[in-house]
Coordinates of C-alpha atoms in Angstrom, one line a residue:
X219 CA 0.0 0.0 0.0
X220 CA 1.1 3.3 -1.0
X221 CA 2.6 6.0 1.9
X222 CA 0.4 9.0 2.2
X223 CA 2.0 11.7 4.5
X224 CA -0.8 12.2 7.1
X225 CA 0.0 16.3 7.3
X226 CA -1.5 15.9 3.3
X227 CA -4.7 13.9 4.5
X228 CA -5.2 16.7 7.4
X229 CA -5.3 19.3 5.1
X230 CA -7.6 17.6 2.8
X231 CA -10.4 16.9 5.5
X232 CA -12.6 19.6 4.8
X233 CA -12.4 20.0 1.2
X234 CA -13.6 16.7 0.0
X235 CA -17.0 16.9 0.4
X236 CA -18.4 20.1 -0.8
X237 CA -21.4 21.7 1.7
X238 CA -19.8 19.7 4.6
X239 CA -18.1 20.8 8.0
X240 CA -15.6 18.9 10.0
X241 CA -14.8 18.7 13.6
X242 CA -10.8 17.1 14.1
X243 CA -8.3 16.6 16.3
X244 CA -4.7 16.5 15.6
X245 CA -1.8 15.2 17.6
X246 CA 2.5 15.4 17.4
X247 CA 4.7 13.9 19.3
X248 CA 8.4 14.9 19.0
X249 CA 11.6 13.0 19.9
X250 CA 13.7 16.1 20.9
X251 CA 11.9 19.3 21.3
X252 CA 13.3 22.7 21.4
X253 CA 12.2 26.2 20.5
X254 CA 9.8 26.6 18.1
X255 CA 9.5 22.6 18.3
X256 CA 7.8 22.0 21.4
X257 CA 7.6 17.7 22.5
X258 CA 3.7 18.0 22.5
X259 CA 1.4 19.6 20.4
X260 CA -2.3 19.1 20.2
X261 CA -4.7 21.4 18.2
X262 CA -8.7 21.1 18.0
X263 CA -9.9 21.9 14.5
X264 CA -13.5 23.3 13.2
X265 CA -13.2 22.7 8.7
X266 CA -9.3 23.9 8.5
X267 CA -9.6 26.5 11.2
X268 CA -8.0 26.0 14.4
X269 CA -10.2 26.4 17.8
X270 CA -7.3 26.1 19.9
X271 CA -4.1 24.5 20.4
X272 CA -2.1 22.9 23.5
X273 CA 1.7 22.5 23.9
X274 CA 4.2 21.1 26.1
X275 CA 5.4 24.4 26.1
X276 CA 2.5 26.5 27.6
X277 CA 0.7 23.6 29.5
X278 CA -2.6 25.2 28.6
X279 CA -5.3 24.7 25.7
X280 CA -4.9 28.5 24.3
X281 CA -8.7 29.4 22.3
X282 CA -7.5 31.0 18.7
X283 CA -11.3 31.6 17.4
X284 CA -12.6 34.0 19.4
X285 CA -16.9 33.9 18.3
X286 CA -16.2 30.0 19.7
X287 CA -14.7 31.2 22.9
X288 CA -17.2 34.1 23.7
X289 CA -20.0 31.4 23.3
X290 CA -18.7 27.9 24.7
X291 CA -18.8 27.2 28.6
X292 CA -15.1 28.1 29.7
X293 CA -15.1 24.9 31.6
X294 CA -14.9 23.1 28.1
X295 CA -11.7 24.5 28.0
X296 CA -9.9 23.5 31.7
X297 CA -11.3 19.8 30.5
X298 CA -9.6 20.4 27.2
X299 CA -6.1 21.0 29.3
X300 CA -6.4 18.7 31.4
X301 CA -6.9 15.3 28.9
X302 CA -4.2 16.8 26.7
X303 CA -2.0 17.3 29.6
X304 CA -2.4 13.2 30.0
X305 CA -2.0 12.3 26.4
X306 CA 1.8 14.3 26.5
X307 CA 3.0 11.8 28.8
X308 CA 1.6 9.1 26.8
X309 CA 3.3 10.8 23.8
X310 CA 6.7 10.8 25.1
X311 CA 6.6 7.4 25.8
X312 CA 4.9 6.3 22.5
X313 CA 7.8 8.3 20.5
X314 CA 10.4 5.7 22.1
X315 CA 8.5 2.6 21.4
X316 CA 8.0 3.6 18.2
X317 CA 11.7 4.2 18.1
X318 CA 12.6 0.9 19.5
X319 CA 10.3 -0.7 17.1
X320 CA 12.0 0.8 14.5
X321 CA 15.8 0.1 15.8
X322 CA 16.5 4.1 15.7
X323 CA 18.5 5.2 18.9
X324 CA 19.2 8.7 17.2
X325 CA 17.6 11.4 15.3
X326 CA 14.4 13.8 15.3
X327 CA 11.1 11.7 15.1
X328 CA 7.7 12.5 15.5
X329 CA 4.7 10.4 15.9
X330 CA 1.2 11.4 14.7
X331 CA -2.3 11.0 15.5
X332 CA -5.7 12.4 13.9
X333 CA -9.3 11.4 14.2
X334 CA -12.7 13.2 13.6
X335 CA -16.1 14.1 11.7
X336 CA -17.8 15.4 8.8
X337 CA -21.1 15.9 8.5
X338 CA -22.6 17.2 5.0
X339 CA -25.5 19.4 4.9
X340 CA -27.9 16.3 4.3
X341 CA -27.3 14.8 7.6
X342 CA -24.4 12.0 6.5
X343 CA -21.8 11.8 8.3
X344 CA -18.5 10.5 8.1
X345 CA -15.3 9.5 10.7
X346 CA -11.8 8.8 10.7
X347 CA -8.4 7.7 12.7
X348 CA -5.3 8.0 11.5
X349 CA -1.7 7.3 13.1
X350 CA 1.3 8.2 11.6
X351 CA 4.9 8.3 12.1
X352 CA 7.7 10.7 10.8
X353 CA 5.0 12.1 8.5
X354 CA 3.7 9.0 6.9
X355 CA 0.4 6.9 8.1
X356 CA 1.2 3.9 9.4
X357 CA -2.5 2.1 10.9
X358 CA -6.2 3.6 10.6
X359 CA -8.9 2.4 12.2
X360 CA -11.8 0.4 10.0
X361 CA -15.0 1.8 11.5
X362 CA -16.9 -0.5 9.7
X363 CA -14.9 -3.4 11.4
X364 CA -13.9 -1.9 14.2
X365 CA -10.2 -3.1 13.1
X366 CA -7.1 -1.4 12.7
X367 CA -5.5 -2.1 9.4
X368 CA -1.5 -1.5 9.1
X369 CA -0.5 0.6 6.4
X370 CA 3.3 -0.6 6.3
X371 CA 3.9 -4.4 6.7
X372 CA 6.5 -3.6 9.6
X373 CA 3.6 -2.3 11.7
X374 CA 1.7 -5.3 11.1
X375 CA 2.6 -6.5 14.2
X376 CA 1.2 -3.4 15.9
X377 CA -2.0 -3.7 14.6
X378 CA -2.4 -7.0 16.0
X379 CA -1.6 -6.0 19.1
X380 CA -4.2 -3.1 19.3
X381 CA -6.7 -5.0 18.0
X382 CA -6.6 -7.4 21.1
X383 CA -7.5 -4.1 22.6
X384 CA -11.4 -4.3 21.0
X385 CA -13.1 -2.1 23.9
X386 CA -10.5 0.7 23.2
X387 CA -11.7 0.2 19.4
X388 CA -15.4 0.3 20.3
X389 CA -15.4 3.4 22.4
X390 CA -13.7 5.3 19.5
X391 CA -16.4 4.1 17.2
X392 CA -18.7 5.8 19.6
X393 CA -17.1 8.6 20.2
X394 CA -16.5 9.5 16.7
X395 CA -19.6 8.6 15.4
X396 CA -21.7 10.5 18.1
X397 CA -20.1 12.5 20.4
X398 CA -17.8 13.8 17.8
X399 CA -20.9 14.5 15.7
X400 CA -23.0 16.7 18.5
X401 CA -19.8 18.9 19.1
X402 CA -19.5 19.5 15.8
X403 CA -23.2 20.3 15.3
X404 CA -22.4 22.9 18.6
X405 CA -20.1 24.9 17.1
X406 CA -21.4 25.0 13.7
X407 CA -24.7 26.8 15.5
X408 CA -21.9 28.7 17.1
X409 CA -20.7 30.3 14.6
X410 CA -23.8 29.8 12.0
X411 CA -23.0 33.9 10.8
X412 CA -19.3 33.0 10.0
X413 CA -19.7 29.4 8.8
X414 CA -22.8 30.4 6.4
X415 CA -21.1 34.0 4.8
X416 CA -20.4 34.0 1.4
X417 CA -17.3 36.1 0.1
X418 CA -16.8 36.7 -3.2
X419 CA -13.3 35.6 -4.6
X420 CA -10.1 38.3 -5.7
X421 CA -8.9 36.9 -8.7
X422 CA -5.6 38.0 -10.1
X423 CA -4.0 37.3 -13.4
X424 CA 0.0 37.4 -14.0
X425 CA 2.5 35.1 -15.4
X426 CA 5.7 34.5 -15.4
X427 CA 9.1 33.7 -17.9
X428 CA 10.5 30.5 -17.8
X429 CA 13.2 29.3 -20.0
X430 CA 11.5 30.4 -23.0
X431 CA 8.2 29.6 -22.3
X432 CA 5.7 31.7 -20.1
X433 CA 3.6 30.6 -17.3
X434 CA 0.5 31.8 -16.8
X435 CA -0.8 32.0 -13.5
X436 CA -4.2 32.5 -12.2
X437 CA -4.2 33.6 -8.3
X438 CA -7.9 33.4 -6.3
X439 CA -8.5 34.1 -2.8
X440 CA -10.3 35.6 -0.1
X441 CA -13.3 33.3 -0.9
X442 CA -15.8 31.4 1.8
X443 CA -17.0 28.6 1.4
X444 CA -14.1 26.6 0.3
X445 CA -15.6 25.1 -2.5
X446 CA -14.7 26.4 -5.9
X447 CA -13.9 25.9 -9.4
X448 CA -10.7 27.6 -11.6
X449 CA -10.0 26.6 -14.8
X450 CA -7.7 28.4 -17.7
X451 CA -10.1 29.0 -21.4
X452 CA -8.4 29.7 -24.6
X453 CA -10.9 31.6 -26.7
X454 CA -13.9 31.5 -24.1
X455 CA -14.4 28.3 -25.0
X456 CA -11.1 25.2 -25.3
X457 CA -10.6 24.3 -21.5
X458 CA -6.4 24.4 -21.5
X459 CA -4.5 21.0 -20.6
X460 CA -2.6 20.0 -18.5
X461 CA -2.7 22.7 -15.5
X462 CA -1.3 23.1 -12.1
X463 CA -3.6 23.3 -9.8
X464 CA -2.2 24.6 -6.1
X465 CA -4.1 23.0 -2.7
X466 CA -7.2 25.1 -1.3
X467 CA -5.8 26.8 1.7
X468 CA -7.3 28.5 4.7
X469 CA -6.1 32.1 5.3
X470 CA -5.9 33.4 8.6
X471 CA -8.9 35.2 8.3
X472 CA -11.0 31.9 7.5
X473 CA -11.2 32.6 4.0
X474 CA -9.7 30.4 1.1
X475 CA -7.0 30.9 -1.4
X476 CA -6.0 28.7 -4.3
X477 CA -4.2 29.2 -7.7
X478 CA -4.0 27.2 -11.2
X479 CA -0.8 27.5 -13.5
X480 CA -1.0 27.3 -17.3
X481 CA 2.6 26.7 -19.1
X482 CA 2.1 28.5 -22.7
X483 CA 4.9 27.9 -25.6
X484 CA 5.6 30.9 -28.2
X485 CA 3.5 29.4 -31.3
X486 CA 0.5 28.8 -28.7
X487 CA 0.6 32.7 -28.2
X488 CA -3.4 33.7 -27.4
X489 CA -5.9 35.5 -25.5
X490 CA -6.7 33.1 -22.4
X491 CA -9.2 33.7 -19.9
X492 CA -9.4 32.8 -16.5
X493 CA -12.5 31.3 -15.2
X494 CA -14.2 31.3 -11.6
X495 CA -16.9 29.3 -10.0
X496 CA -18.2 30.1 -6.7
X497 CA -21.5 30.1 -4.3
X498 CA -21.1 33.6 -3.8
X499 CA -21.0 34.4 -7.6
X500 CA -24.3 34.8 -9.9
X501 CA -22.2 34.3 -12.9
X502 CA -18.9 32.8 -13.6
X503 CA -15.9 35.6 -12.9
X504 CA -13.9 36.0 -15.6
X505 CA -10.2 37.5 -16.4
X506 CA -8.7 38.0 -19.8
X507 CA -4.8 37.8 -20.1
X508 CA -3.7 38.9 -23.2
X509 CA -0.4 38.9 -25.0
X510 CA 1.3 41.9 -25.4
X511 CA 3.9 43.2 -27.3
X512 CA 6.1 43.2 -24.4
X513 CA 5.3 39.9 -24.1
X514 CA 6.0 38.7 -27.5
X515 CA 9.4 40.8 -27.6
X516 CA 10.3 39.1 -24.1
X517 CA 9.8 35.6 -25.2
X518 CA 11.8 36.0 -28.6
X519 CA 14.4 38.2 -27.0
X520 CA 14.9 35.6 -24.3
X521 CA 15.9 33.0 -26.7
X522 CA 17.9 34.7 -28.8
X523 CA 20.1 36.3 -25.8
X524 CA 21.4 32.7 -25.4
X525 CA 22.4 32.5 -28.6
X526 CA 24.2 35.7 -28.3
X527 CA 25.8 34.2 -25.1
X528 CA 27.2 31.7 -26.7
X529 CA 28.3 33.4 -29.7
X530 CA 30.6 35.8 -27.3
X531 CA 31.9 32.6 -25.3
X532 CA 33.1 31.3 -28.8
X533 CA 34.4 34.4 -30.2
X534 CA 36.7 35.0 -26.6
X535 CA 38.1 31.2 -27.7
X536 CA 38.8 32.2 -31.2
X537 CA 40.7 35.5 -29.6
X538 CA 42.3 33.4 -27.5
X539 CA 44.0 31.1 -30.2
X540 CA 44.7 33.9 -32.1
X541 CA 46.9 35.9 -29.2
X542 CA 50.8 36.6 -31.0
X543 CA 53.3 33.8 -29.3
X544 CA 55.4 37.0 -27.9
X545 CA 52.5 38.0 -25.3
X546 CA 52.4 34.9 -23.9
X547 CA 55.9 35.2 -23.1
X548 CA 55.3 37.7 -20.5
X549 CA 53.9 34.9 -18.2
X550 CA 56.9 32.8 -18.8
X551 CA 59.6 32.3 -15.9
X552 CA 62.6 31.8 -17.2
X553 CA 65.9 32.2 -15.4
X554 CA 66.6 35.0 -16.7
X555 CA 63.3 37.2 -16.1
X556 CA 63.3 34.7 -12.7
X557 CA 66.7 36.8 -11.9
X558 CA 65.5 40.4 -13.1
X559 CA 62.0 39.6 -10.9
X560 CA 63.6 38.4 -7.6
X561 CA 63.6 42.1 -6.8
X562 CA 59.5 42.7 -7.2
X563 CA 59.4 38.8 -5.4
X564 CA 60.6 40.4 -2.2
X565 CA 57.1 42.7 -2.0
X566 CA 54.4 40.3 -3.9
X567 CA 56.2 37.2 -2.3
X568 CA 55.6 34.8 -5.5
X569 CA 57.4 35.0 -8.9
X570 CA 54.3 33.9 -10.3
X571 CA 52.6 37.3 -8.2
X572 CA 55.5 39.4 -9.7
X573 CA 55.3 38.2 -12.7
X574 CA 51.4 39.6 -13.2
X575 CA 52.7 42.9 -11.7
X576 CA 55.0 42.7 -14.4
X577 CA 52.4 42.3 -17.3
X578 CA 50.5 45.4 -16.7
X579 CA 53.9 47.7 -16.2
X580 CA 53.6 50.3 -17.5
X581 CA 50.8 49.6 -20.5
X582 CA 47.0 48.9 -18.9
X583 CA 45.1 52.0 -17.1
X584 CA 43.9 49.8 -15.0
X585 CA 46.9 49.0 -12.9
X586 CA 48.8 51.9 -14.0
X587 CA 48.3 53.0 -10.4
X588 CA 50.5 49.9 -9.1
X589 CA 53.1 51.4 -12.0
X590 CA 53.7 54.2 -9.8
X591 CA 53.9 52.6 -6.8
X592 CA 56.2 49.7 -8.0
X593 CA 58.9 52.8 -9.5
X594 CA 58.4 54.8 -6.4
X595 CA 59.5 51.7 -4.1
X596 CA 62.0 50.5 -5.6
X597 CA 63.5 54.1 -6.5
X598 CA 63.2 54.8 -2.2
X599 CA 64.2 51.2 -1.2
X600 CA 66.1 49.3 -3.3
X601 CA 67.8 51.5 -6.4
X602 CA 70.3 48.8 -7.3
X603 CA 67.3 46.7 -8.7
X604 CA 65.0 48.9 -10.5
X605 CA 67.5 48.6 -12.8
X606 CA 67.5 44.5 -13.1
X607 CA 63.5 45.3 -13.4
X608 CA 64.0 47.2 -16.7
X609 CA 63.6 44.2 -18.7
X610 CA 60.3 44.1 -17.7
X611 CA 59.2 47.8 -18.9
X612 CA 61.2 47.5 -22.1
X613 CA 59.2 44.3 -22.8
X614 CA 56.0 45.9 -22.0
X615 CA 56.6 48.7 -24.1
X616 CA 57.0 46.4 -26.9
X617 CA 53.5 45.0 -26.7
X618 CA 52.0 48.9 -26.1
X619 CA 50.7 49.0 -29.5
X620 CA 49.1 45.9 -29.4
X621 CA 47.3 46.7 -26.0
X622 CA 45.8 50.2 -27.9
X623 CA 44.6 48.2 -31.0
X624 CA 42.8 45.9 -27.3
X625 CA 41.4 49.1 -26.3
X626 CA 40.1 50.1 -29.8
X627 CA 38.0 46.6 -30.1
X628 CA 36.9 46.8 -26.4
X629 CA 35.3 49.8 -27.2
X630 CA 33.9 49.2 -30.8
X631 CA 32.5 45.8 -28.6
X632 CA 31.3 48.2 -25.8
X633 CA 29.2 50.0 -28.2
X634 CA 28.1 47.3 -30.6
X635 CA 26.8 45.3 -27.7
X636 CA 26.8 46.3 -24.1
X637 CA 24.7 50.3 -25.4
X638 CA 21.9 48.2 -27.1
X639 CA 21.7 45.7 -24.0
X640 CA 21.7 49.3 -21.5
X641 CA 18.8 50.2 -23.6
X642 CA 16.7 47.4 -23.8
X643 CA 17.0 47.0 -20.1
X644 CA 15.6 50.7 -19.6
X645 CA 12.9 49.1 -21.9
X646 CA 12.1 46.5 -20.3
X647 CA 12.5 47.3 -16.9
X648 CA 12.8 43.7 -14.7
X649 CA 13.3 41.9 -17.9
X650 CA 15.4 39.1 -18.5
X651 CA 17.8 42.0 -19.5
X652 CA 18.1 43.4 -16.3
X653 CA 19.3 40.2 -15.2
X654 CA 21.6 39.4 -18.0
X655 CA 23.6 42.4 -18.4
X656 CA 25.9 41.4 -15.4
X657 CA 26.7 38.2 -16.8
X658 CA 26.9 39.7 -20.5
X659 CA 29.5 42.3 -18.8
X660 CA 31.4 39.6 -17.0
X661 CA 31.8 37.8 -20.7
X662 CA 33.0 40.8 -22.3
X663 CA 35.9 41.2 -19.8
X664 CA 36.9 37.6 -20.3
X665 CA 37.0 37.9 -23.8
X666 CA 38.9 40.6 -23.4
X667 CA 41.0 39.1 -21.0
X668 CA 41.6 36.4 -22.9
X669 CA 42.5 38.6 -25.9
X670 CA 44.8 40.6 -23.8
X671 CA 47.0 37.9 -22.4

């Protein structure tokens, strides 16, 4: 039988069954706890809304929905604290079992328990018990049977040990099935104004670029009751396949939010429409999303910017084959240049170090500034080896010409390029561009390093 991670089948209680309302408890049980991760938690929910929620932590059952709390009998909630003060003790020690079952001696574990009640606006009702460990169910109880059925065969011998336990089994069949069922029906007159509001949905259209294609997304929320229906159109009238559909989930305000993701390709470029079913609406809502020029520009534009990446990457390797075999000499250590940089060793403590110092005497701008300070050290500290170091500025000299003709294609390449790119970003402002120039820039002054050395 397949896993299903409990925390999933929680959240999916009350939107199964459209028109129903839920009453369910939910239980954790940690194996080290800590801040923020309490040992105990136990939390009483009315459809995906909490009523309240107990922890090792505070020792208390603390109310979170306040029209509940200004109604119920605040004894209800003393008798809440107390029977989830007893089940925290039984939690720590079911944690370890489970752990020893398991052969684990180490490492963060939890175990899980949930049970409660639906019942649907026609009077059926429904009930349900779930254990699970480290986020997967392991047993449920068969209320039909009266049974608990393992869900993983190495809990199989847990199951028949509980279900030697039949009068345990029974008065959970009972509870759920009546008890469970009158609470539920309390609180739903409780809160009758909150649980029977309508609230018309906010629907939102946007998308999204995504390596050349564009996803469009269709955000709804603030809605109550839960149930709903979004779907993507193309032309009013073709319902769009496949789609991503995101989980209905409660907002703090006990409304609902939800959102369903198109993934649209450049030829299947059209109007879609974004359509909304809901209790509270007379008519379906509906949102166009239409291409735009900017989004027809952004899509094409996208594509061909990887091309253009590519192309520089190439063109830096072609430079680089091309360089004359005299430059590269200037990175060369021989014993002789090894000799005449000993001096500039002394302060960049490498020859290797000196050597790059060496390069960019007295020719590039940019380092022109360590030029100056190289002379005016060795002219204060050490005359006898500025000149040994001469080699290094005559050979430099010599390659002068060949660093302006650099300077001349760095700027024709400056404007051919990097201007348009500045341009289109101011265009399209948080654009792939905006994005892309950094790396674009970072290309060009490879290539040109590549071309310089």
């Amino acid at each position: 039988m397949e896993l299903t991670p409990l925390l999933v089948i929680f959240l999916q209680t009350g939107v199964v069954f459209a028109g129903s309302h839920s009453y369910s408890y939910f239980y954790t049980g940690n194996s080290d706890g800590g801040q923020g991760h309490p040992h105990f938690t136990a939390a009483a929910y009315l459809d995906d809304f909490p009523i309240g929620v107990y922890t090792s932590e505070t020792k208390t059952f603390q109310i979170k929905t306040k029209w509940i709390e200004e109604k119920a009998d605040p004894a209800l909630w003393k008798n809440y604290t107390n029977i989830f003060q007893r089940w925290e003790t039984d939690f720590r020690q079911g944690v370890k079992k489970m752990m020893e079952h398991f052969n684990q001696t180490e490492g963060f574990h939890s175990l899980q328990w949930m049970y409660g009640c639906e019942l649907d606006d026609d009077g059926g009702i429904r009930a349900y018990d779930l254990d699970g460990y480290d986020g997967k169910e392991f047993m449920a109880l068969d209320l039909d049977r009266v049974i608990h059925i393992s869900s993983r065969p190495e809990t199989e011998a847990i199951a028949h040990k509980w279900n030697t336990e039949t009068i345990e089994a029974e008065k959970m069949k009972t509870y759920l099935e009546v008890q469970c069922i009158e609470t539920l029906k309390k609180y739903i007159s409780y809160g009758k104004e909150h649980l029977e509001r309508k609230v018309t949905p906010q629907v939102k259209v946007f998308h999204q670029q995504s390596a050349g294609f564009i996803k469009l997304h269709c955000q709804v929320y603030g809605f109550f009751p839960q149930a709903i229906k979004v779907k993507w159109l193309r032309s009013e009238e073709e319902k769009v396949q496949p789609f991503e559909v995101l989980q209905i989930l409660p907002n703090t305000d006990f409304t609902y939010q939800t959102r369903v993701t198109i993934t649209v390709a450049p030829e299947e470029m059209d109007t879609y429409f974004c359509h909304v079913e809901h209790s509270s609406l007379e008519k379906p809502h509906i949102v166009v999303w239409e291409p735009s020029r900017n989004n027809l520009l952004y899509m094409s534009l996208g594509a061909s910017s990887v091309l253009l990446l590519i192309l520089t990457f190439v063109m830096g390797l072609w430079l680089g084959r091309r360089r004359p075999a005299n430059r590269t000499s200037t990175y060369s250590l021989t014993p002789g240049k090894e000799a005449g940089l000993q001096a500039a060793q002394e302060s960049f403590g490498t020859p290797a170090a000196a050597a790059r110092w060496c390069q960019w005497f007295p020719g590039s701008r940019l380092h022109y500034h360590y030029a100056s300070t190289l002379v005016t050290f060795y002219s204060g500290n050490h005359p006898s080896h500025l000149s040994s170091f001469s080699f290094c500025i005559q050979r430099r000299s010599a390659i002068n010409y060949g660093y302006l003709l650099n300077l001349i294609w760095t700027g024709a390449w400056q404007r051919a390029v990097i201007s348009p790119v500045l341009a289109l970003q101011s265009y399209f402002s948080g654009s792939i561009f905006s994005q892309a120039y950094g790396f674009w820039t970072l290309i060009c002054l490879q290539i040109w390093t590549i071309h310089e050395i």
